Amino acid sequence: MKSICIFLAEGFEEMEAMFPLDILRRGGMDVKLVSVTGEKAVRSSHGVTIMADALFEDVSEEDVEMIVLPGGLPGATNLDAHAGLDKLILSFANAGKPLAAICAAPMVYGKRGLLKGKKATCYPGFDKYLEGAEYTGNMVEVVDNFILGKGPGAAPAFGFAILEKYAGAAKVQEVKNGMLIA
C-alpha cells in the first residue's frame, strides 16, 4: 500500500512535520515519517527527537504516494543534499506525481527548476531559490502537482491542503470539527 511520506532530516521543523502527520492520520490517510539520516531517531531544529516509521533505504518509489518535505534549518538543506531523495523527487516530478514542501523546503524543488512558471510560496528569503517561479508569499499554494506552505504558522493549512487533495473538503471539515478548528 502506498503512503504519503514525510521525509525527515536532522534539523527539521517539528510543526511542519507533525501538524501534517496528525491531520492526515486523523483523516484516515496512510502516512509515514521517513528518515534520510540512516537512523530512525531524528533530531529536530529545536532539539526534539522524533522516531521515524522507516528509513529511506527501506522505502521504494512504489511505496510512496506523495513526497512531503518539512522545512527548518539545517533540515531543508540536509534534504536538498540527499542524493537518493534527489532521484526520487526528480522521478516524481517527471511523472507529475504529487510533491509538497513547506517553509525553507520548497527550495529543494525550486533549485531543481521544478517550480518554473508556477505560483509558489516559502519562508521569506528562500524565494531566491525558487528558480523561475512567481513568489506569492501566500500561506499555502496548490498548483498542478505541488502543495507548498510558507512556514510554521502555515503548517495546519498545509496539512489540510494535502488532506483535501486525497479525501476531499467534507473530510477536511470533519477533521477540523474534531480538532475544534473553525
Coordinates of N, CA and C in Angstrom, one line a residue:
M1 N 0.8 -1.2 0.0 CA 0.0 0.0 0.0 C 0.9 1.2 0.0
K2 N 0.5 2.2 -0.8 CA 1.3 3.4 -0.9 C 1.0 4.4 0.3
S3 N 2.0 5.1 0.7 CA 1.9 6.0 1.8 C 2.3 7.4 1.4
I4 N 1.7 8.4 2.0 CA 2.2 9.8 2.0 C 3.4 9.7 2.9
C5 N 4.6 10.1 2.3 CA 5.8 10.1 3.1 C 6.3 11.4 3.4
I6 N 6.5 11.7 4.7 CA 7.1 12.9 5.2 C 8.6 12.6 5.5
F7 N 9.5 13.2 4.8 CA 10.9 12.9 4.9 C 11.5 13.8 5.9
L8 N 12.3 13.2 6.9 CA 12.9 13.9 8.0 C 14.4 13.8 7.8
A9 N 15.0 15.0 8.0 CA 16.5 15.1 8.1 C 16.8 15.8 9.4
E10 N 18.0 15.7 9.8 CA 18.5 16.4 11.0 C 18.2 17.9 10.9
G11 N 17.5 18.5 11.9 CA 17.3 19.9 11.8 C 15.9 20.2 11.2
F12 N 15.0 19.3 11.1 CA 13.7 19.6 10.5 C 12.9 20.4 11.5
E13 N 11.9 21.2 11.0 CA 11.0 22.0 11.9 C 9.8 21.0 12.3
E14 N 9.7 20.9 13.6 CA 8.7 20.0 14.2 C 7.3 20.2 13.7
M15 N 6.8 21.5 13.8 CA 5.5 21.8 13.5 C 5.1 21.4 12.0
E16 N 6.1 21.6 11.2 CA 5.9 21.4 9.7 C 5.9 19.9 9.4
A17 N 6.3 19.1 10.3 CA 6.2 17.6 10.1 C 5.0 17.0 10.9
M18 N 4.9 17.5 12.1 CA 3.9 16.9 13.0 C 2.5 17.4 12.7
F19 N 2.2 18.6 12.4 CA 0.9 19.1 12.0 C 0.3 18.3 10.8
P20 N 1.1 18.2 9.7 CA 0.5 17.4 8.6 C 0.3 15.9 8.9
L21 N 1.3 15.4 9.7 CA 1.2 14.0 10.1 C -0.1 13.8 10.9
D22 N -0.3 14.6 11.9 CA -1.5 14.5 12.7 C -2.8 14.6 11.9
I23 N -2.9 15.7 11.1 CA -4.1 16.0 10.3 C -4.4 14.8 9.4
L24 N -3.4 14.4 8.7 CA -3.6 13.3 7.7 C -4.0 12.0 8.4
R25 N -3.4 11.7 9.5 CA -3.8 10.4 10.2 C -5.2 10.5 10.7
R26 N -5.5 11.7 11.3 CA -6.9 11.9 11.7 C -7.9 11.7 10.6
G27 N -7.4 12.1 9.4 CA -8.3 12.0 8.2 C -8.3 10.6 7.6
G28 N -7.6 9.6 8.2 CA -7.6 8.3 7.8 C -6.6 7.9 6.7
M29 N -5.6 8.8 6.5 CA -4.6 8.6 5.4 C -3.5 7.7 6.0
D30 N -2.8 7.0 5.1 CA -1.6 6.2 5.4 C -0.4 7.1 5.3
V31 N 0.2 7.5 6.4 CA 1.3 8.5 6.4 C 2.5 7.8 7.1
K32 N 3.6 8.0 6.6 CA 4.9 7.5 7.2 C 5.9 8.6 7.3
L33 N 6.5 8.7 8.5 CA 7.7 9.5 8.7 C 8.9 8.7 8.2
V34 N 9.7 9.2 7.3 CA 10.8 8.5 6.7 C 12.1 9.3 7.0
S35 N 13.0 8.6 7.7 CA 14.3 9.3 8.0 C 15.3 9.1 6.8
V36 N 16.0 10.2 6.5 CA 17.0 10.2 5.5 C 18.4 10.1 6.2
T37 N 18.4 10.0 7.5 CA 19.7 10.0 8.2 C 20.4 8.7 8.4
G38 N 19.7 7.6 8.1 CA 20.3 6.3 8.4 C 19.9 5.8 9.8
E39 N 19.2 6.6 10.6 CA 18.8 6.3 11.9 C 17.3 6.6 12.0
K40 N 16.5 5.8 12.8 CA 15.1 6.1 12.9 C 14.9 7.4 13.8
A41 N 15.8 7.6 14.8 CA 15.7 8.7 15.7 C 16.3 9.9 15.0
V42 N 15.4 11.0 14.8 CA 15.9 12.2 14.0 C 15.7 13.4 14.9
R43 N 16.7 14.2 15.1 CA 16.7 15.4 16.0 C 16.2 16.6 15.1
S44 N 15.2 17.3 15.7 CA 14.7 18.5 15.0 C 15.5 19.7 15.3
S45 N 15.1 20.8 14.6 CA 15.8 22.1 14.7 C 15.8 22.6 16.2
H46 N 14.8 22.2 17.0 CA 14.7 22.7 18.3 C 15.0 21.6 19.4
G47 N 15.8 20.6 18.9 CA 16.3 19.6 19.9 C 15.3 18.5 20.3
V48 N 14.2 18.4 19.5 CA 13.2 17.3 19.8 C 13.5 16.1 19.0
T49 N 13.6 14.9 19.6 CA 13.9 13.7 18.8 C 12.6 13.0 18.5
I50 N 12.4 12.7 17.2 CA 11.2 12.1 16.7 C 11.7 10.7 16.1
M51 N 10.9 9.7 16.4 CA 11.2 8.4 15.8 C 10.4 8.2 14.5
A52 N 11.2 8.0 13.5 CA 10.6 7.8 12.1 C 10.0 6.4 12.1
D53 N 9.1 6.2 11.1 CA 8.5 4.9 10.9 C 9.4 4.0 10.1
A54 N 10.2 4.6 9.2 CA 11.0 3.9 8.3 C 12.3 4.6 7.9
L55 N 13.3 3.9 7.4 CA 14.5 4.5 6.9 C 14.3 4.7 5.4
F56 N 14.9 5.7 4.8 CA 14.9 6.0 3.4 C 15.3 4.7 2.6
E57 N 16.3 4.1 3.1 CA 16.9 2.9 2.4 C 15.9 1.7 2.3
D58 N 14.9 1.7 3.2 CA 13.9 0.7 3.2 C 12.6 1.0 2.5
V59 N 12.5 2.2 1.9 CA 11.3 2.6 1.2 C 11.6 2.6 -0.3
S60 N 10.8 2.0 -1.1 CA 11.0 2.1 -2.6 C 10.0 3.1 -3.2
E61 N 10.3 3.5 -4.4 CA 9.4 4.5 -5.0 C 8.0 4.0 -5.1
E62 N 7.8 2.7 -5.3 CA 6.4 2.1 -5.4 C 5.7 2.3 -4.1
D63 N 6.4 2.5 -3.0 CA 5.7 2.6 -1.7 C 5.2 4.0 -1.4
V64 N 5.6 5.0 -2.2 CA 5.4 6.4 -1.9 C 4.3 7.0 -2.8
E65 N 3.3 7.5 -2.1 CA 2.1 8.2 -2.8 C 2.4 9.6 -3.1
M66 N 3.0 10.3 -2.1 CA 3.4 11.7 -2.1 C 4.6 12.0 -1.3
I67 N 5.4 12.9 -1.8 CA 6.6 13.3 -1.1 C 6.3 14.6 -0.4
V68 N 6.5 14.6 1.0 CA 6.3 15.8 1.8 C 7.6 16.2 2.5
L69 N 8.1 17.4 2.3 CA 9.3 17.9 2.9 C 9.0 19.0 3.9
P70 N 9.3 18.8 5.2 CA 9.2 19.9 6.1 C 10.4 20.8 6.0
G71 N 10.3 22.0 6.4 CA 11.4 22.9 6.4 C 12.2 22.8 7.7
G72 N 12.7 24.0 8.1 CA 13.6 24.0 9.2 C 15.0 24.0 8.8
L73 N 15.9 24.5 9.6 CA 17.3 24.5 9.2 C 18.1 23.9 10.3
P74 N 19.1 23.0 10.0 CA 19.5 22.7 8.6 C 18.7 21.6 7.9
G75 N 17.5 21.3 8.4 CA 16.7 20.2 7.9 C 16.5 20.3 6.4
A76 N 16.1 21.5 5.9 CA 15.8 21.6 4.4 C 17.1 21.5 3.6
T77 N 18.2 22.0 4.1 CA 19.5 21.9 3.4 C 20.0 20.4 3.4
N78 N 19.7 19.7 4.5 CA 20.1 18.3 4.5 C 19.2 17.5 3.6
L79 N 17.9 17.8 3.4 CA 17.1 17.1 2.4 C 17.6 17.4 1.0
D80 N 17.9 18.7 0.8 CA 18.4 19.1 -0.5 C 19.7 18.4 -0.9
A81 N 20.5 18.0 0.0 CA 21.8 17.4 -0.2 C 21.7 15.8 -0.4
H82 N 20.6 15.2 -0.1 CA 20.4 13.8 -0.1 C 20.3 13.2 -1.5
A83 N 21.2 12.5 -2.0 CA 21.3 12.0 -3.4 C 20.1 11.1 -3.7
G84 N 19.7 10.2 -2.8 CA 18.6 9.3 -3.0 C 17.3 10.0 -3.1
L85 N 17.1 11.0 -2.2 CA 15.9 11.8 -2.2 C 15.8 12.6 -3.5
D86 N 16.9 13.1 -4.0 CA 17.0 13.9 -5.2 C 16.5 13.0 -6.4
K87 N 16.9 11.8 -6.5 CA 16.5 10.9 -7.5 C 15.0 10.7 -7.4
L88 N 14.5 10.4 -6.2 CA 13.0 10.2 -6.0 C 12.2 11.4 -6.4
I89 N 12.7 12.6 -6.0 CA 12.0 13.8 -6.3 C 11.9 14.0 -7.9
L90 N 13.0 13.8 -8.5 CA 13.1 14.0 -10.0 C 12.2 13.0 -10.7
S91 N 12.1 11.8 -10.2 CA 11.3 10.8 -10.8 C 9.8 11.2 -10.6
F92 N 9.4 11.6 -9.4 CA 8.1 12.1 -9.1 C 7.7 13.3 -10.0
A93 N 8.6 14.2 -10.1 CA 8.3 15.4 -10.9 C 8.2 15.1 -12.4
N94 N 9.0 14.2 -12.9 CA 8.9 13.8 -14.3 C 7.6 13.1 -14.6
A95 N 7.0 12.4 -13.6 CA 5.8 11.6 -13.8 C 4.6 12.4 -13.4
G96 N 4.8 13.7 -12.9 CA 3.7 14.5 -12.5 C 3.0 14.0 -11.2
K97 N 3.8 13.3 -10.4 CA 3.2 12.8 -9.1 C 3.3 13.9 -8.0
P98 N 2.5 13.8 -7.0 CA 2.4 14.9 -6.0 C 3.6 15.1 -5.1
L99 N 4.0 16.4 -5.0 CA 5.1 16.9 -4.2 C 4.6 18.0 -3.3
A100 N 5.0 18.0 -2.1 CA 4.7 19.0 -1.1 C 5.9 19.4 -0.4
A101 N 6.0 20.7 0.0 CA 7.1 21.2 0.8 C 6.6 22.5 1.5
I102 N 7.2 22.8 2.7 CA 6.9 24.0 3.5 C 8.1 24.6 4.0
C103 N 8.0 26.0 4.2 CA 9.0 26.8 4.8 C 10.2 26.9 3.9
A104 N 11.4 26.5 4.4 CA 12.6 26.5 3.6 C 12.6 25.4 2.5
A105 N 11.9 24.4 2.7 CA 12.0 23.2 1.9 C 11.5 23.4 0.4
P106 N 10.6 24.3 0.1 CA 10.3 24.5 -1.4 C 11.6 24.8 -2.2
M107 N 12.6 25.2 -1.5 CA 13.9 25.5 -2.3 C 14.4 24.2 -2.9
V108 N 14.1 23.1 -2.3 CA 14.6 21.8 -2.8 C 14.0 21.6 -4.2
Y109 N 12.7 21.9 -4.4 CA 12.1 21.8 -5.7 C 12.5 23.0 -6.6
G110 N 12.6 24.2 -6.0 CA 13.0 25.4 -6.8 C 14.4 25.3 -7.4
K111 N 15.3 24.8 -6.6 CA 16.7 24.7 -7.1 C 16.8 23.7 -8.2
R112 N 15.9 22.8 -8.4 CA 15.9 21.8 -9.5 C 15.1 22.3 -10.7
G113 N 14.6 23.5 -10.6 CA 13.8 24.1 -11.7 C 12.4 23.5 -11.8
L114 N 11.9 22.9 -10.8 CA 10.6 22.2 -10.9 C 9.4 23.2 -10.7
L115 N 9.7 24.4 -10.2 CA 8.6 25.3 -10.0 C 8.6 26.4 -11.1
K116 N 9.3 26.3 -12.1 CA 9.4 27.3 -13.2 C 8.0 27.5 -13.7
G117 N 7.6 28.8 -13.8 CA 6.3 29.2 -14.4 C 5.1 28.9 -13.4
K118 N 5.4 28.6 -12.2 CA 4.3 28.3 -11.2 C 4.3 29.3 -10.1
K119 N 3.1 29.5 -9.6 CA 3.0 30.3 -8.3 C 3.6 29.4 -7.2
A120 N 4.3 30.1 -6.3 CA 5.0 29.3 -5.2 C 5.1 30.2 -4.0
T121 N 5.2 29.5 -2.9 CA 5.4 30.2 -1.6 C 6.5 29.4 -0.8
C122 N 7.1 30.1 0.1 CA 8.1 29.5 1.0 C 8.4 30.6 2.1
Y123 N 9.3 30.2 3.0 CA 9.7 31.1 4.1 C 10.3 32.4 3.4
P124 N 10.0 33.6 3.9 CA 10.6 34.8 3.2 C 12.1 34.7 3.3
G125 N 12.7 35.0 2.1 CA 14.2 35.0 2.0 C 14.6 33.7 1.2
F126 N 13.8 32.7 1.2 CA 14.1 31.5 0.5 C 13.6 31.5 -0.9
D127 N 12.8 32.6 -1.2 CA 12.2 32.7 -2.5 C 13.3 32.9 -3.6
K128 N 14.5 33.3 -3.2 CA 15.6 33.4 -4.1 C 16.0 32.1 -4.8
Y129 N 15.6 31.0 -4.1 CA 15.9 29.6 -4.7 C 14.8 29.1 -5.5
L130 N 13.7 29.8 -5.7 CA 12.5 29.3 -6.4 C 12.7 29.7 -7.9
E131 N 13.7 29.1 -8.5 CA 14.1 29.4 -9.9 C 12.9 29.4 -10.9
G132 N 12.6 30.6 -11.4 CA 11.6 30.8 -12.4 C 10.2 30.8 -11.9
A133 N 10.0 30.7 -10.6 CA 8.6 30.7 -10.0 C 8.1 32.1 -9.7
E134 N 6.8 32.2 -9.6 CA 6.2 33.5 -9.2 C 6.0 33.4 -7.7
Y135 N 6.8 34.1 -6.9 CA 6.7 34.0 -5.4 C 5.5 34.8 -5.0
T136 N 4.5 34.2 -4.3 CA 3.3 34.9 -3.8 C 3.3 35.3 -2.4
G137 N 4.0 34.6 -1.6 CA 4.0 34.9 -0.1 C 2.8 34.4 0.6
N138 N 1.9 33.7 -0.2 CA 0.7 33.2 0.4 C 1.0 32.1 1.4
M139 N 0.1 31.9 2.4 CA 0.3 30.8 3.4 C 0.4 29.4 2.7
V140 N -0.4 29.2 1.7 CA -0.4 27.9 1.0 C -0.6 28.1 -0.5
E141 N 0.1 27.4 -1.3 CA -0.1 27.5 -2.7 C -0.3 26.0 -3.2
V142 N -1.4 25.8 -3.9 CA -1.7 24.5 -4.5 C -1.7 24.7 -6.0
V143 N -0.7 24.2 -6.8 CA -0.7 24.4 -8.2 C -0.1 23.1 -8.9
D144 N -0.9 22.6 -9.8 CA -0.5 21.4 -10.5 C -0.3 20.3 -9.5
N145 N 0.9 19.7 -9.5 CA 1.1 18.5 -8.6 C 1.8 19.0 -7.3
F146 N 1.9 20.3 -7.1 CA 2.6 20.8 -5.9 C 1.7 21.4 -4.9
I147 N 2.0 21.2 -3.6 CA 1.4 21.9 -2.5 C 2.6 22.5 -1.7
L148 N 2.6 23.8 -1.5 CA 3.7 24.5 -0.9 C 3.1 25.3 0.3
G149 N 3.9 25.4 1.4 CA 3.5 26.2 2.5 C 4.6 27.2 2.9
K150 N 4.1 28.3 3.5 CA 5.0 29.4 3.8 C 6.0 29.2 5.0
G151 N 5.5 28.6 6.1 CA 6.3 28.5 7.2 C 5.5 27.8 8.4
P152 N 6.1 27.8 9.6 CA 5.5 27.1 10.7 C 4.0 27.5 10.9
G153 N 3.7 28.7 10.8 CA 2.3 29.2 11.0 C 1.3 28.6 10.0
A154 N 1.9 28.2 8.8 CA 1.0 27.6 7.8 C 0.9 26.1 7.9
A155 N 1.5 25.5 8.9 CA 1.5 24.0 8.9 C 0.1 23.4 9.0
P156 N -0.8 24.0 9.8 CA -2.1 23.4 9.7 C -2.8 23.5 8.4
A157 N -2.8 24.7 7.8 CA -3.4 24.9 6.4 C -2.7 24.0 5.4
F158 N -1.4 23.8 5.5 CA -0.6 23.0 4.6 C -1.1 21.5 4.7
G159 N -1.3 21.0 6.0 CA -1.7 19.7 6.2 C -3.2 19.5 5.7
F160 N -4.0 20.5 5.9 CA -5.4 20.4 5.4 C -5.4 20.4 3.9
A161 N -4.5 21.1 3.2 CA -4.5 21.1 1.8 C -4.1 19.8 1.2
I162 N -3.2 19.1 1.9 CA -2.8 17.7 1.5 C -4.0 16.8 1.7
L163 N -4.7 16.9 2.9 CA -5.8 16.0 3.2 C -6.9 16.3 2.1
E164 N -7.2 17.5 1.8 CA -8.2 17.8 0.8 C -7.9 17.1 -0.5
K165 N -6.7 17.1 -0.9 CA -6.3 16.5 -2.2 C -6.7 15.0 -2.3
Y166 N -6.6 14.4 -1.1 CA -6.8 12.9 -1.1 C -8.2 12.5 -0.6
A167 N -8.8 13.3 0.3 CA -10.0 12.9 0.9 C -11.2 13.9 0.7
G168 N -10.9 15.0 0.1 CA -12.0 16.0 -0.2 C -12.3 17.0 1.0
A169 N -13.1 18.0 0.6 CA -13.4 19.1 1.5 C -14.3 18.6 2.7
A170 N -15.2 17.6 2.5 CA -16.0 17.2 3.6 C -15.2 16.5 4.7
K171 N -14.2 15.7 4.3 CA -13.3 15.1 5.3 C -12.5 16.2 6.0
V172 N -12.0 17.2 5.3 CA -11.3 18.3 5.9 C -12.1 18.9 7.0
Q173 N -13.4 19.2 6.7 CA -14.3 19.8 7.6 C -14.5 18.9 8.8
E174 N -14.7 17.6 8.6 CA -14.9 16.7 9.7 C -13.7 16.7 10.6
V175 N -12.5 16.7 10.1 CA -11.3 16.7 10.9 C -11.1 18.0 11.6
K176 N -11.4 19.1 10.9 CA -11.4 20.4 11.6 C -12.4 20.5 12.8
N177 N -13.6 20.0 12.5 CA -14.6 19.9 13.6 C -14.1 19.2 14.8
G178 N -13.5 18.0 14.6 CA -13.0 17.2 15.6 C -11.8 17.9 16.4
M179 N -11.1 18.7 15.7 CA -10.0 19.4 16.3 C -10.4 20.8 16.9
L180 N -11.7 21.1 16.7 CA -12.2 22.4 17.2 C -11.6 23.6 16.5
I181 N -11.4 23.4 15.2 CA -10.8 24.5 14.4 C -12.0 25.0 13.6
A182 N -12.2 26.3 13.6 CA -13.3 27.0 13.0 C -13.1 26.9 11.5

